[in-house]
PDB file of C-alpha atoms in Angstrom:
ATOM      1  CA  UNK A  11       1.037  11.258 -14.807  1.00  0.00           C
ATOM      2  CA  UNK A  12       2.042  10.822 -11.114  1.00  0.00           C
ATOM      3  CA  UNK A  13       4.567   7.776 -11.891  1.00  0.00           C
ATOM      4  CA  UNK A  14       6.885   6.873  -9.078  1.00  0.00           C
ATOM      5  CA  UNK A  15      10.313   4.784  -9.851  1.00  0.00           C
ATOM      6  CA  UNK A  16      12.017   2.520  -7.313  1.00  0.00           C
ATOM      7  CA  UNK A  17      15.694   1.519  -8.031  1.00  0.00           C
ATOM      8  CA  UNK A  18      16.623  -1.047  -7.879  1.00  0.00           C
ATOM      9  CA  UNK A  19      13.744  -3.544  -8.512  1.00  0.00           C
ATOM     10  CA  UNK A  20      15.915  -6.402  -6.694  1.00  0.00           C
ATOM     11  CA  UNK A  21      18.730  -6.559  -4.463  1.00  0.00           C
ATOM     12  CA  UNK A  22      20.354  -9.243  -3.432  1.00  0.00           C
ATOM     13  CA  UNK A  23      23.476  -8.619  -0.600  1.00  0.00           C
ATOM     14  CA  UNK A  24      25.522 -10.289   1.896  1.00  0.00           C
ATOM     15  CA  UNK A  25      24.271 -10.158   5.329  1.00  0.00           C
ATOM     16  CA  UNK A  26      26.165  -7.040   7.378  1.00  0.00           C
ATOM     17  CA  UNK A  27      26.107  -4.751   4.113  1.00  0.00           C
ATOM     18  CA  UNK A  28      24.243  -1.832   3.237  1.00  0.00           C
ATOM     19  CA  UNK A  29      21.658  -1.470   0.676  1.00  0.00           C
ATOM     20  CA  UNK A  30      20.421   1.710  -0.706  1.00  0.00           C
ATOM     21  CA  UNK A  31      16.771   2.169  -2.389  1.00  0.00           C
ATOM     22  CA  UNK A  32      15.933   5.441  -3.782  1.00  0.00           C
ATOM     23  CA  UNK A  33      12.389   6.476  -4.678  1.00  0.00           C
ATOM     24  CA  UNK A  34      11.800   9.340  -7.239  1.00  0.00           C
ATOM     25  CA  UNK A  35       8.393  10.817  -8.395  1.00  0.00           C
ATOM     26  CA  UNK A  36       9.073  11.269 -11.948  1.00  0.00           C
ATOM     27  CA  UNK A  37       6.372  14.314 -13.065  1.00  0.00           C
ATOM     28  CA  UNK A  38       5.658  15.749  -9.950  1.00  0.00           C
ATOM     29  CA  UNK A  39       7.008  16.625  -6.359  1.00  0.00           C
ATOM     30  CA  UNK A  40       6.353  14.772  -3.746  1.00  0.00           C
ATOM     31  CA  UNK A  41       6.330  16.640  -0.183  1.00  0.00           C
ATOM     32  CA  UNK A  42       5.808  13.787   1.489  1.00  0.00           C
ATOM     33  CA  UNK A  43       7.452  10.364   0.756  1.00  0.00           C
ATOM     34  CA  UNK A  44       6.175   6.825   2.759  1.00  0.00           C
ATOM     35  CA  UNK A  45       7.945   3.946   3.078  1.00  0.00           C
ATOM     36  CA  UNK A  46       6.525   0.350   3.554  1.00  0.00           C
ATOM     37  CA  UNK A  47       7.626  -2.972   4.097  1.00  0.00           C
ATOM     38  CA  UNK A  48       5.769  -5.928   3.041  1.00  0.00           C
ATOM     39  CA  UNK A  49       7.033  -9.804   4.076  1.00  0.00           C
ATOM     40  CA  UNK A  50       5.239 -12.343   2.568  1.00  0.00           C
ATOM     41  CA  UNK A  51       1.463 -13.207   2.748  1.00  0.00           C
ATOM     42  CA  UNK A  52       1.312 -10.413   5.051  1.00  0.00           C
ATOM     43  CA  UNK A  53      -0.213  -6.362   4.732  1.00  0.00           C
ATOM     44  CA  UNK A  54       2.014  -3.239   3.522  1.00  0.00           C
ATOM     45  CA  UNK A  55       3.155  -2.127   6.721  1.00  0.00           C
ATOM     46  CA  UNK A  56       3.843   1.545   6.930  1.00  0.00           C
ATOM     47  CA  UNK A  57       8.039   2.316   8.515  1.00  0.00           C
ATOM     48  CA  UNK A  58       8.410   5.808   8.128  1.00  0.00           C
ATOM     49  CA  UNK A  59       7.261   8.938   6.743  1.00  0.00           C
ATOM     50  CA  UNK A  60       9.423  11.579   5.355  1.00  0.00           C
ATOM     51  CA  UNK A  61       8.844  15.228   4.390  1.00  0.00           C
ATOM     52  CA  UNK A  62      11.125  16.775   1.874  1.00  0.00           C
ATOM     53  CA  UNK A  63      14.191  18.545   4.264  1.00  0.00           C
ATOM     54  CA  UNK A  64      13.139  17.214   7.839  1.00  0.00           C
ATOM     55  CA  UNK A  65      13.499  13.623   9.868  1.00  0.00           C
ATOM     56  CA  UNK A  66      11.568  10.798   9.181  1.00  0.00           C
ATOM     57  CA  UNK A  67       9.216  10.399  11.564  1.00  0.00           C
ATOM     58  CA  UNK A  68       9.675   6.808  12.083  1.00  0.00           C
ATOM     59  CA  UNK A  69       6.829   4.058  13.238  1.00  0.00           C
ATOM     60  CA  UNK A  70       6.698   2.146  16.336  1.00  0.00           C
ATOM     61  CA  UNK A  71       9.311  -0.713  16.255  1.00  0.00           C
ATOM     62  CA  UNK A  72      10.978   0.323  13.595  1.00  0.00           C
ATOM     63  CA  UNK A  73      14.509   0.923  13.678  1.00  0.00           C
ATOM     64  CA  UNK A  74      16.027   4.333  12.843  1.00  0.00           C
ATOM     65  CA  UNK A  75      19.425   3.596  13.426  1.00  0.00           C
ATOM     66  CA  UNK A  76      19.351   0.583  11.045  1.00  0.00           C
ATOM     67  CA  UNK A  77      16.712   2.365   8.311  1.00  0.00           C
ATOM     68  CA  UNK A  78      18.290   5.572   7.236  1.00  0.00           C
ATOM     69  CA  UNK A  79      16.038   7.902   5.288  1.00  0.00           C
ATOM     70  CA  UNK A  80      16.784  10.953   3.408  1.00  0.00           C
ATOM     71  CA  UNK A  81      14.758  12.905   1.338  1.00  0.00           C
ATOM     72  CA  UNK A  82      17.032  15.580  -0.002  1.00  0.00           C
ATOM     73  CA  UNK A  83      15.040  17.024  -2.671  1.00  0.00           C
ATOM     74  CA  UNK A  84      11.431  17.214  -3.554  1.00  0.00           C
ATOM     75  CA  UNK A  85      11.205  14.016  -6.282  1.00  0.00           C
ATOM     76  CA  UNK A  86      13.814  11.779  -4.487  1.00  0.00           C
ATOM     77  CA  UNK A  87      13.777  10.049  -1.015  1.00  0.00           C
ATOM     78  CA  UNK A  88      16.316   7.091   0.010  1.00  0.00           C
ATOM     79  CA  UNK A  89      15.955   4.047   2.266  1.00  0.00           C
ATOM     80  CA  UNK A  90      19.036   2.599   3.126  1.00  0.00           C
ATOM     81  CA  UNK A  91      19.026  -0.768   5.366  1.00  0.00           C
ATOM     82  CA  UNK A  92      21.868  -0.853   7.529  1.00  0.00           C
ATOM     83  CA  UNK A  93      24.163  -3.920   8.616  1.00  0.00           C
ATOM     84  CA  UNK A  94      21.426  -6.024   6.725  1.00  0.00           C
ATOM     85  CA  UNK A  95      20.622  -9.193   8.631  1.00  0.00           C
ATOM     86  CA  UNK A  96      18.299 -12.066   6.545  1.00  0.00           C
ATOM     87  CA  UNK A  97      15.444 -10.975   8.388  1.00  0.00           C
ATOM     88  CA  UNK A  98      15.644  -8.104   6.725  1.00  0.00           C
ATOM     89  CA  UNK A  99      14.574  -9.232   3.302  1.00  0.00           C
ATOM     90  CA  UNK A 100      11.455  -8.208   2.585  1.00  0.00           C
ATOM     91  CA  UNK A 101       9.529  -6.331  -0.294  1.00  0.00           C
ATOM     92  CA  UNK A 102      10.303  -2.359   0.300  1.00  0.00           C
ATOM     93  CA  UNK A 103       7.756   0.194  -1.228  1.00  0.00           C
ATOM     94  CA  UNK A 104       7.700   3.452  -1.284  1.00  0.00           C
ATOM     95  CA  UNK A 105       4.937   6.059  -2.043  1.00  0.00           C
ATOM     96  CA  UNK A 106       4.593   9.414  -2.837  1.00  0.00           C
ATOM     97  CA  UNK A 107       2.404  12.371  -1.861  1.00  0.00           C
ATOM     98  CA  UNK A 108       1.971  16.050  -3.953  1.00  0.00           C
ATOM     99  CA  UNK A 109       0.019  17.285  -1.578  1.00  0.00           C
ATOM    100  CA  UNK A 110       0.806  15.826   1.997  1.00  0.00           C
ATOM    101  CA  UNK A 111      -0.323  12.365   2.295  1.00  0.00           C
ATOM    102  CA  UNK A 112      -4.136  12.284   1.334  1.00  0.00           C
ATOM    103  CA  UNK A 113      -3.518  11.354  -2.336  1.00  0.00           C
ATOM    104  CA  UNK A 114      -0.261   8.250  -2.396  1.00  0.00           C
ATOM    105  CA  UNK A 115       1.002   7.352  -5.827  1.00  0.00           C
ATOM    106  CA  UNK A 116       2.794   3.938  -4.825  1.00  0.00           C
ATOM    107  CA  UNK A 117       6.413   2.570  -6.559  1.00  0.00           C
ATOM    108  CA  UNK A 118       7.016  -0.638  -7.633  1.00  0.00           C
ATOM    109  CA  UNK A 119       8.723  -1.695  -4.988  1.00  0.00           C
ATOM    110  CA  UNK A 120      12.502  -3.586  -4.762  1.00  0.00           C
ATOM    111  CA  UNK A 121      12.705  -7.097  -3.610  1.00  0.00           C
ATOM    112  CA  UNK A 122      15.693  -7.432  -1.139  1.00  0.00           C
ATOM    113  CA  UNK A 123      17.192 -10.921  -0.064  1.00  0.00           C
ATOM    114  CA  UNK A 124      19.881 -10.663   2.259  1.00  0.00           C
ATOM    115  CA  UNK A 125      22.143 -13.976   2.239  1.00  0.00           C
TER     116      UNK A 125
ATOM    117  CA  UNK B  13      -2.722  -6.693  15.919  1.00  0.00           C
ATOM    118  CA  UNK B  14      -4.385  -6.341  12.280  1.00  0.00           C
ATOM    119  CA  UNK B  15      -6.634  -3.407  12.402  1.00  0.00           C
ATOM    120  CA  UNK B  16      -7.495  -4.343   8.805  1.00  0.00           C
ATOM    121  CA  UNK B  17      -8.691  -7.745   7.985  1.00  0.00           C
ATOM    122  CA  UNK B  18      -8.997  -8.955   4.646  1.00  0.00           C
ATOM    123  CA  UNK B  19     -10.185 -12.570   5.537  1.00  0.00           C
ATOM    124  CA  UNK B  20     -10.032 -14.011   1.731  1.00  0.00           C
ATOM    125  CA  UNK B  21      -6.766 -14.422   0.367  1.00  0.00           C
ATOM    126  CA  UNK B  22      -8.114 -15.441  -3.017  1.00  0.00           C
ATOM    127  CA  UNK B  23     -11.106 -15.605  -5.026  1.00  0.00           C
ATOM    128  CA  UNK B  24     -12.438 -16.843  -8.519  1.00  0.00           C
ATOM    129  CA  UNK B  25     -14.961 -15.580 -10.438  1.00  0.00           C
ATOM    130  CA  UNK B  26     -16.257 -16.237 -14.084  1.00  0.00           C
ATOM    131  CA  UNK B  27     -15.880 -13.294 -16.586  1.00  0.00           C
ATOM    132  CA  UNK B  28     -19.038 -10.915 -16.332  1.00  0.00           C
ATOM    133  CA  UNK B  29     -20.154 -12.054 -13.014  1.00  0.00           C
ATOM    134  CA  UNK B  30     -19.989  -9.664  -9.613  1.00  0.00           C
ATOM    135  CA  UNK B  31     -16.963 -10.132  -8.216  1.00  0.00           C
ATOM    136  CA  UNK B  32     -17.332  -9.108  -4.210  1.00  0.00           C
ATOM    137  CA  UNK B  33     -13.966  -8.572  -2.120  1.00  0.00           C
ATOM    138  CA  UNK B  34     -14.402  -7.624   1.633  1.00  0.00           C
ATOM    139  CA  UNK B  35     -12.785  -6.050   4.107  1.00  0.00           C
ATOM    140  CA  UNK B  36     -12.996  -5.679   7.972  1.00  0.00           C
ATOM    141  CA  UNK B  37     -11.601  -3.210  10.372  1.00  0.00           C
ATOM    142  CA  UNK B  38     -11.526  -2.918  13.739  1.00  0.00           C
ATOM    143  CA  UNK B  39     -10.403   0.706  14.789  1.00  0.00           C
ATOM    144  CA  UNK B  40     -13.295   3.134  15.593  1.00  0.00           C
ATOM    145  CA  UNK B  41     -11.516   5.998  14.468  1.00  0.00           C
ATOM    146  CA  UNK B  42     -10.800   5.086  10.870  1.00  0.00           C
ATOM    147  CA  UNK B  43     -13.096   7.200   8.265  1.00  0.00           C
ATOM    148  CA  UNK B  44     -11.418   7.243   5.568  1.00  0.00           C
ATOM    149  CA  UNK B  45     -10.847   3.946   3.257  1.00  0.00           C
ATOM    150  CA  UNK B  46      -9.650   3.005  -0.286  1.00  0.00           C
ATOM    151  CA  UNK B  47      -8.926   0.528  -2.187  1.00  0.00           C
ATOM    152  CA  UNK B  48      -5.957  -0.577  -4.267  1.00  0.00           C
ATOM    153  CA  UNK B  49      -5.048  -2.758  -7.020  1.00  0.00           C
ATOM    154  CA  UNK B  50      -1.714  -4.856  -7.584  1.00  0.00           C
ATOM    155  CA  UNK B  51      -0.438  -6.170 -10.434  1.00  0.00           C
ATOM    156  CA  UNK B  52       2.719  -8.742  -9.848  1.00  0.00           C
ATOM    157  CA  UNK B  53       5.942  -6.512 -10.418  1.00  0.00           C
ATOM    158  CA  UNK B  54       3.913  -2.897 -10.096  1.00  0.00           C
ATOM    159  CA  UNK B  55       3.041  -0.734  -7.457  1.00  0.00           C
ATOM    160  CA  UNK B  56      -0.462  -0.511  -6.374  1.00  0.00           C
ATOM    161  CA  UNK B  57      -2.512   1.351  -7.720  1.00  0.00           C
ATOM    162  CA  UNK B  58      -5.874   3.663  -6.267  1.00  0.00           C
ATOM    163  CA  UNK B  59      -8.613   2.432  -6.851  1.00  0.00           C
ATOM    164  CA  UNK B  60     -11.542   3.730  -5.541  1.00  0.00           C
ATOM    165  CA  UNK B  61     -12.141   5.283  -2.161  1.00  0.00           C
ATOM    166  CA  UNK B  62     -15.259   6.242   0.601  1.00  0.00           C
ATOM    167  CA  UNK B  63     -15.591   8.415   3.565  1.00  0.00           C
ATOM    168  CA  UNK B  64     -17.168   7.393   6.520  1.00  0.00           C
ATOM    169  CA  UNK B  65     -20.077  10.190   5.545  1.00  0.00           C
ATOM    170  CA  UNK B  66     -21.371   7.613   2.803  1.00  0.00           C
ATOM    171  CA  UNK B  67     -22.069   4.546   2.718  1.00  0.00           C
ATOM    172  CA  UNK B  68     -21.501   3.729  -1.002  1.00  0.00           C
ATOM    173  CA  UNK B  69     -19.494   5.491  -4.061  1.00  0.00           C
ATOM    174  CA  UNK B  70     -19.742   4.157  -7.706  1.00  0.00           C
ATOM    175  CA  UNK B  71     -17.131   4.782 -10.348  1.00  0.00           C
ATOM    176  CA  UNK B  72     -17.875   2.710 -13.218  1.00  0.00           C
ATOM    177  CA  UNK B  73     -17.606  -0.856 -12.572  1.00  0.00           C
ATOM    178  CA  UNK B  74     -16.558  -0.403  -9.088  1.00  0.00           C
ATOM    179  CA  UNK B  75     -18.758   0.127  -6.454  1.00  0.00           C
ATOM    180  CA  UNK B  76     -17.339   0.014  -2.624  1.00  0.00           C
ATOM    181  CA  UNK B  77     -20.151   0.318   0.435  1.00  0.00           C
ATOM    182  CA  UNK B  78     -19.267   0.838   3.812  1.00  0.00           C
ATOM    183  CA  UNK B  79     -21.142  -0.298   6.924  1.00  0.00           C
ATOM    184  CA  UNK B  80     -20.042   1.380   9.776  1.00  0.00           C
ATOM    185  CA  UNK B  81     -22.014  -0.178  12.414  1.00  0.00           C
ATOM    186  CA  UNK B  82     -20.439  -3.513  11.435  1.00  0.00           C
ATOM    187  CA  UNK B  83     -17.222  -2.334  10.360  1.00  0.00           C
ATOM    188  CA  UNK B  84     -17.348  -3.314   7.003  1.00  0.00           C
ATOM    189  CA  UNK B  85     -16.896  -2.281   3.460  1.00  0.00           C
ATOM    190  CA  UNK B  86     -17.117  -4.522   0.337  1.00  0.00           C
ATOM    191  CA  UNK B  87     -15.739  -3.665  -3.051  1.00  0.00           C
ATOM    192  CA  UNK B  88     -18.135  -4.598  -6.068  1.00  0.00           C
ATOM    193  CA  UNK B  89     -16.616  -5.298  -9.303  1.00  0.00           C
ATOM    194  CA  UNK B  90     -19.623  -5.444 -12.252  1.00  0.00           C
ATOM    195  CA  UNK B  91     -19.209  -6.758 -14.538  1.00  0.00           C
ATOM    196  CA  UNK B  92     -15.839  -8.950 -13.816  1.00  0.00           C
ATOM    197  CA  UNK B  93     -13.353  -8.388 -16.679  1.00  0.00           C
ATOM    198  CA  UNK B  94     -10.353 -10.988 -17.299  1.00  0.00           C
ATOM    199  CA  UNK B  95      -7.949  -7.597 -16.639  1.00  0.00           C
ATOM    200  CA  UNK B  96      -9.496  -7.479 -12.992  1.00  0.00           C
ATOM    201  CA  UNK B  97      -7.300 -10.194 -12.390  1.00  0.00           C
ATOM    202  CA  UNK B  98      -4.722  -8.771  -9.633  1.00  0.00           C
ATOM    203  CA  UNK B  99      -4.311  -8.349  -5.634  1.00  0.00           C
ATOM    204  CA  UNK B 100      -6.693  -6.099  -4.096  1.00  0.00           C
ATOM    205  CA  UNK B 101      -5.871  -4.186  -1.080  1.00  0.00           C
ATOM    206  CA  UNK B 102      -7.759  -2.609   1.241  1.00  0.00           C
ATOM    207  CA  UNK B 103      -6.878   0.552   3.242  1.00  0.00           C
ATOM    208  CA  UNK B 104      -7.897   2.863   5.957  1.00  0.00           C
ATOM    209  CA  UNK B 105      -7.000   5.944   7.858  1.00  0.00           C
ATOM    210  CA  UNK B 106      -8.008   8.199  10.486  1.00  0.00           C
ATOM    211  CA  UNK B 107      -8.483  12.046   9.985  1.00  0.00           C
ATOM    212  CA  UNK B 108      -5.474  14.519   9.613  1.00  0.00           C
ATOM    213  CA  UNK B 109      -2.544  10.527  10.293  1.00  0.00           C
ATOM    214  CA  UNK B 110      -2.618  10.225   6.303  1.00  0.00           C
ATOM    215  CA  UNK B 111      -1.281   6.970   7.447  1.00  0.00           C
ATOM    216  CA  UNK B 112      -2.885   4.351   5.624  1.00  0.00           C
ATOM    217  CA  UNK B 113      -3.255   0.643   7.467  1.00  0.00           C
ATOM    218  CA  UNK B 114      -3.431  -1.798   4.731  1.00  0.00           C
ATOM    219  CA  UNK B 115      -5.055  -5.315   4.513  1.00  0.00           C
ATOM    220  CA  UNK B 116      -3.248  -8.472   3.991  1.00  0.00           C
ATOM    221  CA  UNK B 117      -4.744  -8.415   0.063  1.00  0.00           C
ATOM    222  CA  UNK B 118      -7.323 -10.890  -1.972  1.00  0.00           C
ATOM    223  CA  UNK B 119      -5.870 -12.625  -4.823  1.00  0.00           C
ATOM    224  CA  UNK B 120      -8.726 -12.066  -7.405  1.00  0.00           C
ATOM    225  CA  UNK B 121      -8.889 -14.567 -10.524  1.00  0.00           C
ATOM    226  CA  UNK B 122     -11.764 -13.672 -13.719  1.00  0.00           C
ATOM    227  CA  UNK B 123     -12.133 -16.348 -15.640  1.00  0.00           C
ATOM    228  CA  UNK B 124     -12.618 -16.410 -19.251  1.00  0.00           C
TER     229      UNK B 124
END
């Protein structure tokens, strides 16, 4: 139990597209999604948390305008990078919460390059 | 600023040895702390966890002590099994943030 999918696993896009990541919880639901961003050598670092029908709340530095999230429903949330620049690229994972945060059943992340 | 320090990025050990991964933090207010395992391609995965209460909890092969005083917890792996072979993380968070501040990871090897 508690599996959480990522789609897609890799992304590769031209710089000054959009790229879309959803995050489901497959076998249970999730009231509170968390995204992370993870660039190389470096710590998962927390960009937003969302709770299923309100804003993200977003962390410091990061971007709302250019990371959209949405978490419509209680097994889905979406990421979706704006105007992607190459700095951008980075490993994005999400995890999700049943009950609230305390207990975080991780995805397996998508790989985005931005050329 | 790195809150959470993990100061190894990789470490070998020899199947059925202890393997010992540490971890550092630097925030006061952090009492709560787990620890996660990565395989390449796969989320992480929990681990095992400790609240600042206690100073050690055992499940199994794992064993992860915290000292407070110094900041410092320690995850014990006994004995080391090739499978063990994957990233460790190391988290923490402060009561009621659920926000979890994650290490930079140790790259842990058993060999055969």
């Amino acid at each position: 139990g508690a599996v959480v999918s990522q789609h897609p696993s890799r992304v590769i896009c031209k710089s000054g597209t959009s790229v879309k990541i959803e995050c489901r919880s497959l076998d249970f639901q999730a009231t509170t999604m968390f995204w992370y961003r993870q660039f190389p050598k470096q710590s998962l670092m927390l960009m937003a948390t969302s709770n299923e029908g309100s804003k993200a709340t977003y962390e410091q530095g990061v971007e709302k305008d250019k990371f959209l999230i949405n978490h419509a429903s209680l097994t889905l949330s979406t990421l979706t990078v704006t105007s992607a620049h190459p700095e951008d690229s980075s490993f994005y994972i999400c995890s999700a919460s049943p009950s609230g945060g305390d207990t975080q059943y991780f995805g397996p992340g998508t790989r985005l390059t931005v050329l | 600023d790195q809150q959470v320090k993990q100061n190894s990025p990789s470490l070998s050990v020899q199947e059925g040895r202890i393997s010992i991964l540490n971890c550092d933090y630097t925030n006061s207010m952090f009492d709560y702390f787990l620890w996660y395992k990565k395989y390449p391609a796969e989320g992480p995965t929990f681990l095992i966890s400790i609240s600042s209460i206690k100073d050690k909890n055992e499940d199994g092969r794992f064993t992860v002590f915290l000292n407070k005083s110094a900041k410092h917890l320690s995850l014990h792996i006994v004995p080391s099994q090739p499978g063990d072979s994957a990233v460790y993380f190391c988290a923490a968070s402060a009561t009621g943030t659920y926000k979890y501040i994650f290490g930079t990871g140790t790259r842990l090897k058993v060999l055969a």
